[in-house]
Short mmCIF file of C-alpha atoms in Angstrom, two decimals:
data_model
loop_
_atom_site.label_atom_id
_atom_site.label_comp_id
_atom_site.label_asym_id
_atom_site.label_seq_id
_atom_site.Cartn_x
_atom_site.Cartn_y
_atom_site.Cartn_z
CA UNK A 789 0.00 0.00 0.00
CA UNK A 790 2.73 2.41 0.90
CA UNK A 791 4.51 1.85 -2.39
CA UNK A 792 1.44 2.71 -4.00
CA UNK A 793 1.55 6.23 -2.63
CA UNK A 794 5.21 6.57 -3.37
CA UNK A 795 4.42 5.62 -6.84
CA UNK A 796 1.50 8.37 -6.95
CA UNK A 797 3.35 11.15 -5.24
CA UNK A 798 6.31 10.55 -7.53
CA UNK A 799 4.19 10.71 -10.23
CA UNK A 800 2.37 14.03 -9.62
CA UNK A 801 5.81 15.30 -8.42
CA UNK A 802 6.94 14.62 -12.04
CA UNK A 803 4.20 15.45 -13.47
CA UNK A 804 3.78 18.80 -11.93
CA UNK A 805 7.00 19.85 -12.44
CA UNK A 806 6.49 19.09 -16.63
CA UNK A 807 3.57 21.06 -15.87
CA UNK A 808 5.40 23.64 -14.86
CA UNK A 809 4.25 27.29 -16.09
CA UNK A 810 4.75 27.65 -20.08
CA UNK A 811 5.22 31.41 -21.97
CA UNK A 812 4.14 32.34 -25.22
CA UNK A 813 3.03 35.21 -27.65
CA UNK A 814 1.73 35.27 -30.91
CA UNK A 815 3.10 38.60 -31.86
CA UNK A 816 6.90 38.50 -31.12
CA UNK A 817 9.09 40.44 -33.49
CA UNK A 818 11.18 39.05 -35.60
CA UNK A 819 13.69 41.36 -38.35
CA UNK A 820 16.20 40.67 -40.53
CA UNK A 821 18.87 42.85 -42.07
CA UNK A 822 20.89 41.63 -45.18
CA UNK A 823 21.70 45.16 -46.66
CA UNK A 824 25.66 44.45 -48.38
CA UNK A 825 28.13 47.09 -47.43
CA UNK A 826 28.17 49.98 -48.90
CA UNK A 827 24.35 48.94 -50.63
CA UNK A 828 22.13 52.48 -51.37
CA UNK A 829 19.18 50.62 -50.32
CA UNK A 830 18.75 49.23 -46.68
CA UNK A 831 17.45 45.26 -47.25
CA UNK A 832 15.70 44.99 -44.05
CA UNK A 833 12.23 43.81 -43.18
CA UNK A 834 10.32 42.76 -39.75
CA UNK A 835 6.99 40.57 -38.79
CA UNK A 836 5.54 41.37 -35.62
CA UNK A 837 3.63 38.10 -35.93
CA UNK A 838 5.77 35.45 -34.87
CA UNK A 839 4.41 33.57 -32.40
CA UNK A 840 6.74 31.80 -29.69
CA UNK A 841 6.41 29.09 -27.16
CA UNK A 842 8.76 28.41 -23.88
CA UNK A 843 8.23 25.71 -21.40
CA UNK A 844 9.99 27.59 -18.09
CA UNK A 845 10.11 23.57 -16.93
CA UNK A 846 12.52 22.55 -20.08
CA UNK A 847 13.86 25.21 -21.29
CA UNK A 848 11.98 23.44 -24.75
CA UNK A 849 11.17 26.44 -27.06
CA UNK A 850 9.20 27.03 -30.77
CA UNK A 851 9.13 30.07 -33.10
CA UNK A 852 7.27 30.03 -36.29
CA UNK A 853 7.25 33.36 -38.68
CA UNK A 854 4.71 33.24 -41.66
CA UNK A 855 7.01 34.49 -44.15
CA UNK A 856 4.82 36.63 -45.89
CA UNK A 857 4.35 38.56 -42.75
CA UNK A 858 7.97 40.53 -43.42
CA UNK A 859 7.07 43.78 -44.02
CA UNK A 860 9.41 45.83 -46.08
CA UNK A 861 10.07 49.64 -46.63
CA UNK A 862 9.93 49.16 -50.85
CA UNK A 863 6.41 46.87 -51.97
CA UNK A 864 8.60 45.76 -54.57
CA UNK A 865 11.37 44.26 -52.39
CA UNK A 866 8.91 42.84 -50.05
CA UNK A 867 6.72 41.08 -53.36
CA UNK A 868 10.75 39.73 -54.64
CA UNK A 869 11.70 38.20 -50.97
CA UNK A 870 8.41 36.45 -51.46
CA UNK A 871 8.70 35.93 -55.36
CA UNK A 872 12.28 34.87 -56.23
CA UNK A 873 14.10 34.54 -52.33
CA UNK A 874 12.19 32.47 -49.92
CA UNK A 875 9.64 31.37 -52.14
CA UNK A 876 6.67 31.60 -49.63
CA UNK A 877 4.27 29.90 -51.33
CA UNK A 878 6.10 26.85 -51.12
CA UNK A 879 7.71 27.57 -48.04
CA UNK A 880 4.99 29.82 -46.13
CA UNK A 881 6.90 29.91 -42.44
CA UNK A 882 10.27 29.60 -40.64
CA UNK A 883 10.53 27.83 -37.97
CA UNK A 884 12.82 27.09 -35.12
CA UNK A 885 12.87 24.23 -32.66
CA UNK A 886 14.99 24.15 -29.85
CA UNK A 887 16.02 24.70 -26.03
CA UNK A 888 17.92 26.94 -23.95
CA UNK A 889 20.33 24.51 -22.51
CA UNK A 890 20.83 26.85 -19.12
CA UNK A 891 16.69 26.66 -17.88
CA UNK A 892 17.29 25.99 -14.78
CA UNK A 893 20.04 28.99 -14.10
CA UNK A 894 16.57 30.82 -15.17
CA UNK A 895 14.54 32.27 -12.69
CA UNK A 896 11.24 33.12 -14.77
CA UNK A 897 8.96 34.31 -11.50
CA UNK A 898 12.37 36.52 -10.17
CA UNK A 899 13.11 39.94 -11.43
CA UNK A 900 16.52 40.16 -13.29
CA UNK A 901 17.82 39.72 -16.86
CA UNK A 902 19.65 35.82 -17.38
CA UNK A 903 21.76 35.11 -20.43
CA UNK A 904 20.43 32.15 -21.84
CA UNK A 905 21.81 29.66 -24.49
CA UNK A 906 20.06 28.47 -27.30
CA UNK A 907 20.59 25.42 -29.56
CA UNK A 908 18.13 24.24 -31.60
CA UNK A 909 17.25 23.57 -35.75
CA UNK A 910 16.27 26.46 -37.52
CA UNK A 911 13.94 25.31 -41.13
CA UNK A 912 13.74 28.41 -43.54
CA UNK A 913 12.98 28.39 -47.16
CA UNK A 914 12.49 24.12 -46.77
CA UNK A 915 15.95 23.98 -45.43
CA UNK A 916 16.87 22.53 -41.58
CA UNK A 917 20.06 23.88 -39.79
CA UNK A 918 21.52 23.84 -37.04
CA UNK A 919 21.89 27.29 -34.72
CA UNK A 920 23.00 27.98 -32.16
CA UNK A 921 23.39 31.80 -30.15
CA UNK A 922 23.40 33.67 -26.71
CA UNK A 923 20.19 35.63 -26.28
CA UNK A 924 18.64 36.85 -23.13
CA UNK A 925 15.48 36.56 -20.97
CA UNK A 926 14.66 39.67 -18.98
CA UNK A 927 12.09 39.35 -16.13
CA UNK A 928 10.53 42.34 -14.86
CA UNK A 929 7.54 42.40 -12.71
CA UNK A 930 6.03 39.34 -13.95
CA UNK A 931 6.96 40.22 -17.86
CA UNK A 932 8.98 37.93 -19.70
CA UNK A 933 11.29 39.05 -22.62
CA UNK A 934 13.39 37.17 -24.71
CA UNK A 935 15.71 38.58 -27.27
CA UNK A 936 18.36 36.77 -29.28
CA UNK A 937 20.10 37.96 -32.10
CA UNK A 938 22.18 35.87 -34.67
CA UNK A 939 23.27 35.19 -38.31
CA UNK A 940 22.83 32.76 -40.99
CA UNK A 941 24.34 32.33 -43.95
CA UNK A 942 22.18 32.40 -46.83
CA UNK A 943 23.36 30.10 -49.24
CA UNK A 944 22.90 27.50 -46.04
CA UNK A 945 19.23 27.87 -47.12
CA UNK A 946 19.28 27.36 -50.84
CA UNK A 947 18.54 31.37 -50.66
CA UNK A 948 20.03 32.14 -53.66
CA UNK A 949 21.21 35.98 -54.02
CA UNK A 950 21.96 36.58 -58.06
CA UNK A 951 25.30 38.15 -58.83
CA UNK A 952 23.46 41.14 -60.21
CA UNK A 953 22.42 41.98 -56.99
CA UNK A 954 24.96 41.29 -54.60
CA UNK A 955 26.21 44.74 -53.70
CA UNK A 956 23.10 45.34 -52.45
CA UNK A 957 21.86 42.25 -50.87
CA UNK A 958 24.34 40.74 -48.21
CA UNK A 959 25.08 36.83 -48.22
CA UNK A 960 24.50 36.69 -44.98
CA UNK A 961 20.98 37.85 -42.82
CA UNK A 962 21.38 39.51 -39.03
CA UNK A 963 18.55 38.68 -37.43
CA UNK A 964 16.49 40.15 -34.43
CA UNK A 965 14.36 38.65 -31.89
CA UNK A 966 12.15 39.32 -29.43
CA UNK A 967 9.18 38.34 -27.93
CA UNK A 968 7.05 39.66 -25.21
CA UNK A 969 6.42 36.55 -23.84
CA UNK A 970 2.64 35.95 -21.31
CA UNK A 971 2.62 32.92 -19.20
CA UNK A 972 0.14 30.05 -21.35
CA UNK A 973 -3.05 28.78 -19.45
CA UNK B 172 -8.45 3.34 0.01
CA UNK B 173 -7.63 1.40 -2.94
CA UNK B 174 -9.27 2.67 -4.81
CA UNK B 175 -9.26 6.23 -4.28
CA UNK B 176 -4.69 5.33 -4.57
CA UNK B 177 -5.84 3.83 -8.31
CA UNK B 178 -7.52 6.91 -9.31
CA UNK B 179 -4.85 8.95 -7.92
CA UNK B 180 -2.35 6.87 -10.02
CA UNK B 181 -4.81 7.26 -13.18
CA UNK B 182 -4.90 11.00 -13.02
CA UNK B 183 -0.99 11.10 -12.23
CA UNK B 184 -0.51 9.03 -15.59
CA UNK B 185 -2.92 10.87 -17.38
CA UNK B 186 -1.82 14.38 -16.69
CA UNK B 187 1.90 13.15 -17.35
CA UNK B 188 1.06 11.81 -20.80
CA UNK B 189 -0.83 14.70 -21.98
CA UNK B 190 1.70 16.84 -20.56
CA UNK B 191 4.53 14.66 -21.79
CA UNK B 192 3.01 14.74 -25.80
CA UNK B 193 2.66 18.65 -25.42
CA UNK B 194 6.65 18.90 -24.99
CA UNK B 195 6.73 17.88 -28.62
CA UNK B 196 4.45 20.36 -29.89
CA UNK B 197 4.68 23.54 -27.94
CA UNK B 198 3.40 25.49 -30.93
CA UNK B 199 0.45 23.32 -31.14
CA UNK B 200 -0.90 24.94 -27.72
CA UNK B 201 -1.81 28.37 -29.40
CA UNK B 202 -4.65 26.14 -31.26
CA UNK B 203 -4.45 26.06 -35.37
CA UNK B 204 -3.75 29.26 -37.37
CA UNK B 205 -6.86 30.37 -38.79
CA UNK B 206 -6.58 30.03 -43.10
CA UNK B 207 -7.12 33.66 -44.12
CA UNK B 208 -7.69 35.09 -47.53
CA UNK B 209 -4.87 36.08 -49.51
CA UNK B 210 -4.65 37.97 -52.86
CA UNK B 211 -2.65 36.37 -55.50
CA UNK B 212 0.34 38.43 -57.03
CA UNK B 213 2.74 38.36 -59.23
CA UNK B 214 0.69 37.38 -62.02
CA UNK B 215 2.89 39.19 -64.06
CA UNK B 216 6.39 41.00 -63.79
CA UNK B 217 4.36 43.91 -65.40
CA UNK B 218 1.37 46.06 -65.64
CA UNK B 219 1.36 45.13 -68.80
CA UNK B 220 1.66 42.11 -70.78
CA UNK B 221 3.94 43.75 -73.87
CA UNK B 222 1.50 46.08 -75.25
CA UNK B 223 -1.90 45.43 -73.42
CA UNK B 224 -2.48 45.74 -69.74
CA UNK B 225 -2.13 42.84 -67.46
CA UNK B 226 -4.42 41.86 -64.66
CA UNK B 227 -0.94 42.84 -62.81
CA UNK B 228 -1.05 46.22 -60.56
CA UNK B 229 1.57 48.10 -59.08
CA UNK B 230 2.03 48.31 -55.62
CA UNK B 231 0.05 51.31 -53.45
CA UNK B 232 2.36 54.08 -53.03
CA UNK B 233 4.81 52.93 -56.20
CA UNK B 234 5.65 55.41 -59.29
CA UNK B 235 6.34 52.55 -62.47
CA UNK B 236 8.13 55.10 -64.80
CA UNK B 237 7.79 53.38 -68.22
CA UNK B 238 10.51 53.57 -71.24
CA UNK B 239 8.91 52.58 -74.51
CA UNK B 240 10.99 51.97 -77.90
CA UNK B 241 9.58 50.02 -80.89
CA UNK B 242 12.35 49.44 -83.87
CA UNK B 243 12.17 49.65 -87.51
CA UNK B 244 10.83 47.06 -89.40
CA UNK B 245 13.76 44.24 -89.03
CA UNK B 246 13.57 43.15 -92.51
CA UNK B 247 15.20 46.34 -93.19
CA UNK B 248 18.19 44.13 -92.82
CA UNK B 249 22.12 45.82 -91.95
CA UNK B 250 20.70 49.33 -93.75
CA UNK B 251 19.04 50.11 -90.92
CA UNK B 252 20.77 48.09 -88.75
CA UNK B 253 17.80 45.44 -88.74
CA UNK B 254 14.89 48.35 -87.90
CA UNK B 255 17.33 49.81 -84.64
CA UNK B 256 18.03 52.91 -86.37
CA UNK B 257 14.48 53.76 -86.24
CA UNK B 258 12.35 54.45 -82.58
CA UNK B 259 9.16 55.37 -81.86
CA UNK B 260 9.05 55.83 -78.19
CA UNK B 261 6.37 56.06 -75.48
CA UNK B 262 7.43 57.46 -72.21
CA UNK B 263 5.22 56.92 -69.21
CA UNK B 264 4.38 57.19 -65.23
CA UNK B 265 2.24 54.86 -63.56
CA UNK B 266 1.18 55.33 -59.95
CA UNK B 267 -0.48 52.31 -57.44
CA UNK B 268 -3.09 53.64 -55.60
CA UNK B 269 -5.10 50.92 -54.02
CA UNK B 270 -4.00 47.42 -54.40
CA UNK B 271 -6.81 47.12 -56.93
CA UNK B 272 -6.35 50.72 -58.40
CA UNK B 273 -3.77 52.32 -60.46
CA UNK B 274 -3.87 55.62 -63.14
CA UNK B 275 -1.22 56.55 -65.24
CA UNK B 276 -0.17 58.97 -68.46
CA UNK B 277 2.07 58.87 -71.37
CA UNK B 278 3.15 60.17 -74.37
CA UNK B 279 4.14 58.62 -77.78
CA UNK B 280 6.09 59.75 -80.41
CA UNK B 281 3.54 58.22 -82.92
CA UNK B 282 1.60 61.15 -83.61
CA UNK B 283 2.64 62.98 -80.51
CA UNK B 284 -0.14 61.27 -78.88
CA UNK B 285 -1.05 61.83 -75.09
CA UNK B 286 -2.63 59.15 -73.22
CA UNK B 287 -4.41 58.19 -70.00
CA UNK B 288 -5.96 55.81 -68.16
CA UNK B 289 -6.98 54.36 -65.15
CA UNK B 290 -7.55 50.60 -64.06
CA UNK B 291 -9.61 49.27 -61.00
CA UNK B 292 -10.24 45.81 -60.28
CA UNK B 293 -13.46 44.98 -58.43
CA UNK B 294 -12.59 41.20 -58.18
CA UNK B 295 -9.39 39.71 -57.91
CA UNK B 296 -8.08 36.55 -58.05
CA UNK B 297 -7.37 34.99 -54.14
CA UNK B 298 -7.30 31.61 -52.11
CA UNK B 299 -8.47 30.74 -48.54
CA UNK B 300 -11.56 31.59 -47.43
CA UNK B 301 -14.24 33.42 -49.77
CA UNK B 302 -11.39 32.98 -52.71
CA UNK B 303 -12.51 34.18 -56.35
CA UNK B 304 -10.40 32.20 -59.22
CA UNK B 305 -9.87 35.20 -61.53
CA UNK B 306 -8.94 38.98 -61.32
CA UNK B 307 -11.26 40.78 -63.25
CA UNK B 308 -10.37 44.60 -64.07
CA UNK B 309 -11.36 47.50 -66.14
CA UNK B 310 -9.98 50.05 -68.35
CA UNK B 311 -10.72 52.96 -69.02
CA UNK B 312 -8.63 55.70 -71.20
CA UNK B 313 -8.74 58.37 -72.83
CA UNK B 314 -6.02 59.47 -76.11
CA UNK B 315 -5.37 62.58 -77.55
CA UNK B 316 -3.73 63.20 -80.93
CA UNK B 317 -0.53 66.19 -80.87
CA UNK B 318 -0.31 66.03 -84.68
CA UNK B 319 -1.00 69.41 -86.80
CA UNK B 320 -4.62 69.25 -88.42
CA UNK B 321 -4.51 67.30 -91.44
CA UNK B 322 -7.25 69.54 -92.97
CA UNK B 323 -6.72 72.88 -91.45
CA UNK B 324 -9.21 74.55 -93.91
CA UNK B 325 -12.28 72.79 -92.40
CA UNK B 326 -13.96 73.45 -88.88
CA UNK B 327 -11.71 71.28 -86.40
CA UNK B 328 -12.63 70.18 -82.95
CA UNK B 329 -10.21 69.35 -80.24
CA UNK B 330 -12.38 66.07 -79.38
CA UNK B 331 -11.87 65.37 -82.74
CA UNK B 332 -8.58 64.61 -81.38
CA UNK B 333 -9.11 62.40 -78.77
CA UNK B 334 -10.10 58.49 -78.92
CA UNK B 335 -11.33 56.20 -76.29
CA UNK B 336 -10.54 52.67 -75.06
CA UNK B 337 -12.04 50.46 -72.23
CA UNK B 338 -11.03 47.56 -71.80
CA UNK B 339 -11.75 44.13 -69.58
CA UNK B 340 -9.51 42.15 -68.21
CA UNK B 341 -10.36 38.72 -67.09
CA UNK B 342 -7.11 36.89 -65.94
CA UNK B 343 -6.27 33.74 -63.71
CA UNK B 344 -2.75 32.74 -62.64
CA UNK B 345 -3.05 29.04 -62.75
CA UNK B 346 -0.05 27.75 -60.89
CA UNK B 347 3.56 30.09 -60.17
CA UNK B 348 4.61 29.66 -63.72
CA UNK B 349 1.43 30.12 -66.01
CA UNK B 350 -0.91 33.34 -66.48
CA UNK B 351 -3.42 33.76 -69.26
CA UNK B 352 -6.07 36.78 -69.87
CA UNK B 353 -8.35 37.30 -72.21
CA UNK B 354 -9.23 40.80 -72.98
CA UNK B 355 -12.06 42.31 -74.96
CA UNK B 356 -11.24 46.21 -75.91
CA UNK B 357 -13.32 48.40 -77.22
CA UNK B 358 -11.52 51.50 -79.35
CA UNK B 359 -13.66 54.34 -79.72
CA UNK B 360 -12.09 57.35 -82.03
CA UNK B 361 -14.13 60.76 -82.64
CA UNK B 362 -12.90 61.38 -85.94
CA UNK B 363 -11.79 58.71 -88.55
CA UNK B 364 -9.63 58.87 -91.59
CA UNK B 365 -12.88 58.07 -94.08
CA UNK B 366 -16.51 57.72 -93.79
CA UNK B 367 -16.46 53.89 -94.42
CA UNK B 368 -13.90 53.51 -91.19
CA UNK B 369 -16.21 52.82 -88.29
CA UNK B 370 -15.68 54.61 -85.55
CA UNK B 371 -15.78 51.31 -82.90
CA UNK B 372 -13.24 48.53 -83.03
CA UNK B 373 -13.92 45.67 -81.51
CA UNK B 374 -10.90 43.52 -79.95
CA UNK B 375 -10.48 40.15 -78.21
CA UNK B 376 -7.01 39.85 -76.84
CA UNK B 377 -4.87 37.00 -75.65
CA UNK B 378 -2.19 37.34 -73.19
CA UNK B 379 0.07 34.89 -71.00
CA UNK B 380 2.75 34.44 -69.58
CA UNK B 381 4.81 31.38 -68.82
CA UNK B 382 7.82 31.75 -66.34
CA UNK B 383 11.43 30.59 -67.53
CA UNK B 384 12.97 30.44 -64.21
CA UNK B 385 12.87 32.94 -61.37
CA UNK B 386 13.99 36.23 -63.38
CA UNK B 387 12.31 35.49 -66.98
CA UNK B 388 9.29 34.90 -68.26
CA UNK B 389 7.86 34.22 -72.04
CA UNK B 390 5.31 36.35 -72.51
CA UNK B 391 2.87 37.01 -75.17
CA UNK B 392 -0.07 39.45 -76.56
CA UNK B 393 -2.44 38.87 -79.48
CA UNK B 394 -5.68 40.92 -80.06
CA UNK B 395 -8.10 40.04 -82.81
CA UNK B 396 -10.14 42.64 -84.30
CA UNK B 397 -13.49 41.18 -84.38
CA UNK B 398 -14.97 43.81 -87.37
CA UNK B 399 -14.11 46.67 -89.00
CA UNK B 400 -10.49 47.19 -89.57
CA UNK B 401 -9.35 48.43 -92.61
CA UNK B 402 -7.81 46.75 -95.22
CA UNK B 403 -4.36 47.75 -94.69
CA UNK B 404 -4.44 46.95 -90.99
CA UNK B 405 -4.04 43.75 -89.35
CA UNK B 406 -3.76 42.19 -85.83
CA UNK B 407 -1.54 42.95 -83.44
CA UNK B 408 1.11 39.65 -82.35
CA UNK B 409 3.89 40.35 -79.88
CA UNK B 410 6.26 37.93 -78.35
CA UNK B 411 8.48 38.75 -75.98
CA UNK B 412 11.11 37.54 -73.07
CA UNK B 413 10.53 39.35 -69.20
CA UNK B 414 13.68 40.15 -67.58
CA UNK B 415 13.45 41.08 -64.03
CA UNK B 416 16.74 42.69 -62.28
CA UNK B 417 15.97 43.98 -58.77
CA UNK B 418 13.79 47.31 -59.36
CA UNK B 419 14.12 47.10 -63.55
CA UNK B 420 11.27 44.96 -65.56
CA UNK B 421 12.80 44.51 -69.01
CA UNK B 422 10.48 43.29 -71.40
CA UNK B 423 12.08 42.31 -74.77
CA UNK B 424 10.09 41.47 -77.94
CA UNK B 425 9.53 41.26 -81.02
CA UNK B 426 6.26 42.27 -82.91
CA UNK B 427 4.44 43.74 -85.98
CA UNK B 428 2.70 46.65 -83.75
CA UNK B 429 4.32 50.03 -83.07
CA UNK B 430 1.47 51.31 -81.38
CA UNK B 431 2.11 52.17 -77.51
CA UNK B 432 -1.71 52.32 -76.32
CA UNK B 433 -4.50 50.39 -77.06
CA UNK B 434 -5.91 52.57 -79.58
CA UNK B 435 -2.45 53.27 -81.58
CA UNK B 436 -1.63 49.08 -81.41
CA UNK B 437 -5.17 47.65 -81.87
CA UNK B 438 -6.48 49.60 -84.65
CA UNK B 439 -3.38 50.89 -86.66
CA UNK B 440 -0.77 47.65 -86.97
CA UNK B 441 0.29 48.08 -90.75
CA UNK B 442 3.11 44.96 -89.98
CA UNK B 443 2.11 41.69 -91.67
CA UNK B 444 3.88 38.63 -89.61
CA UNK B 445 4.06 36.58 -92.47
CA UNK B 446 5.81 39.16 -94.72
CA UNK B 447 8.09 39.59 -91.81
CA UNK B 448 7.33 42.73 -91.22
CA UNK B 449 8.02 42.48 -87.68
CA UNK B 450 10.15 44.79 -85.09
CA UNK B 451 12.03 44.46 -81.73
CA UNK B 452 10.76 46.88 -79.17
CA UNK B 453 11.24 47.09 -75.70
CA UNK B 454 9.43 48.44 -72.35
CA UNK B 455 11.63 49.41 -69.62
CA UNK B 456 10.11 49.82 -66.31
CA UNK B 457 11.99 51.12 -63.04
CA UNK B 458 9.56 51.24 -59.54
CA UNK B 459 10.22 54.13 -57.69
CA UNK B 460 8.82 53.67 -53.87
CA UNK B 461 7.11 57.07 -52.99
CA UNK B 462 5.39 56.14 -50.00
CA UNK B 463 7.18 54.38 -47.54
CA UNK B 464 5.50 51.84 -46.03
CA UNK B 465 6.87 50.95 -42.58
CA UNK B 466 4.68 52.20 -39.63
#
């Protein structure tokens, strides 16, 4: 009988610690700047649609950007990046699937700003990768923020930049995130 | 007691698997992304197909400032350098006003003609929810001759001048590489050369596309004049090869119309194709951004 209770209380304990609080949004920020040195026009774009989920138990997080949510200064840039670059229609969102491998040095109901890691498999234009990058997790009063910022390399996405453009359009893309993030219930 | 301990041990299990599948799908939690409507683009590289419009627009806010040139007759052989010493030219602005709404004026050399016109789509082509399968547009222009009065002695009009077109557009992009349109025009002209001209022309065009690879397209642009045209006159056949480059359409062809607007290309083609009396020509569009878009 008594291992019976064991069983059950070591159960829920697991159990409630998976179900430990999880943070989302579904209108982080995501932009991208691949302007080449020296280029007269600025190649940037951002989609405040990306929505995000973190488990605070794991560490366990998922971004997905619809692609035709990057809004650019020029129509015409924005209607090529769909068009000829990331192809959207065949490839309608990026997505990322990873973890920050520090969680538990993460303190998500405490005040304070955390450096976290982040490994994971980026997919972008039908193409998987691995990333990896520092980013950060700021708590303040009960607000969760995480930003990250990192680079990939174009051509590692069968993004193909024509020569006839390539002193404007870098080969490789800085990109931004961040995401407001509101515990999940 | 036992069984309360069971149904303890059935909810532990129970929450754990749930909560255990979740892990793999964290983005599944926010529920399914609702399909929403979405207007097909990029039906063409170009407002226009060669010569006619396309069920294209511009974007809101854009300028498209057009560069026209139609060549000699090629036959003309190394003479006239195969047609490229001669140019007739059309130079144009087009503006995007609503993403179903654009206007825009040019001039051609052919008899120093003005013309404008303005294009509004009440349906266009979309998928997801409450989709339509084609883009169907209007337009409507209006031409006016620059040339000196042919007859100065008799009592002229300025609206003898000026000549109308309206055309409809009914287009469907059928998958990322293939576009066709059909296009029936009406030409209306004030003042015609005889009394046995009519003064309505009738058109049916023809125009597709079919994409090369991400940068070119084949394009082409046929109208057939129902009735009326006069002998002398025939219909219009281009053919022609899109080039995109960043913020430049090129659109190369070849064709036995000089005519630069509907009314110049539909109702006065003199060029025979099977006499090869054909002619490369070229429209050169650069988009200028006025509006910036970012909030």
């Amino acid at each position: 009988m008594n291992k019976f209770i064991t069983l059950s209380l070591l159960l829920i304990g697991i159990c409630s610690s998976a179900f430990a609080q999880k943070y989302f949004t579904k209108n982080g920020s995501i932009s991208f700047d691949a302007t080449a040195p020296g280029s007269p026009e600025n190649i940037t774009a951002d989609n405040r649609t990306v929505q995000c989920v973190i488990d605070g138990a794991t560490g366990n997080m998922q971004f997905k950007a619809s692609m035709k949510a990057f809004t650019f200064e020029r129509a015409l840039m924005q209607e090529h990046f769909n068009e000829n670059y990331v192809e959207s229609d065949k490839f309608p969102d990026a997505k990322f699937a990873g973890s920050i491998s520090n969680m538990s040095a993460i303190a998500m109901d405490k005040d304070g700003s955390y450096p976290a890691t982040v490994k994971g498999k980026l997919t972008l234009h039908g193409e998987t990768r691995d990333v990896e990058t520092t980013g950060k997790v700021t708590v303040a009063k009960g607000k969760v923020t995480a930003t990250a910022n990192f680079s990939v390399l174009l051509s590692d996405y069968k993004v193909n930049v024509p020569s006839l453009v390539s002193d404007k359009v870098s080969k490789t893309a800085k990109i931004n995130v961040s995401c407001g993030l509101e515990p999940l219930k | 007691m036992r069984q309360s301990i069971k149904t303890i041990l059935l909810l532990a299990l129970f929450s754990c698997n749930t909560a255990l599948q979740a892990q793999d799908d964290l983005l599944g939690l926010l529920g399914e992304d609702k399909p929403k409507k979405e207007y097909i683009k990029a039906a063409f590289k170009s407002s226009r197909v060669i010569n006619a419009h396309s069920m294209e627009f511009i974007n809101p806010g854009t300028m498209d400032f057009r560069i026209l040139h139609r060549f000699g007759n090629i036959d003309q052989g190394l003479k006239n350098f195969f047609g490229l010493d001669q140019a007739s030219m059309r130079m144009g602005f087009d503006f995007g006003l609503r993403p179903n709404l654009m206007a825009g004026i040019g001039r051609s050399t052919f008899k120093k003609e003005v013309d404008a016109f303005i294009k509004y789509a009440p349906l266009r082509q979309s998928k997801g929810p409450g989709s339509f399968p084609v883009t169907v547009a209007f337009v409507g222009a209006v031409t006016v001759d620059g040339l000196p009065w042919a007859d100065p002695t008799r009592q002229n009009y300025f609206t003898s001048r000026m000549a109308y077109y309206f055309s409809a557009i009914i287009g469907r992009k059928f998958n990322d590489a293939f576009t066709l349109q059909v296009t029936p025009t009406v030409v209306h002209k004030n003042l015609v050369q005889l009394q046995t001209d009519p003064n309505d022309i009738i058109g049916i065009g023809v125009g597709g596309r079919l994409k090369l690879n991400k940068r070119m397209a084949f394009t082409w642009d046929y109208t057939h004049v129902l009735d009326g045209l006069p002998t002398g006159y025939y219909n219009p056949l281009s053919v022609g090869l899109d080039i995109e480059t960043g913020g430049h359409v090129f659109q190369l062809h070849v064709s036995n119309a000089t005519g630069m607007n509907e009314r110049a290309f539909i109702t006065e083609t003199t060029g025979q194709w099977g006499k090869g009396e054909i002619r490369m020509g070229f429209n050169l569009s650069r988009m200028f951004q006025l509006k910036k878009k970012k909030a």
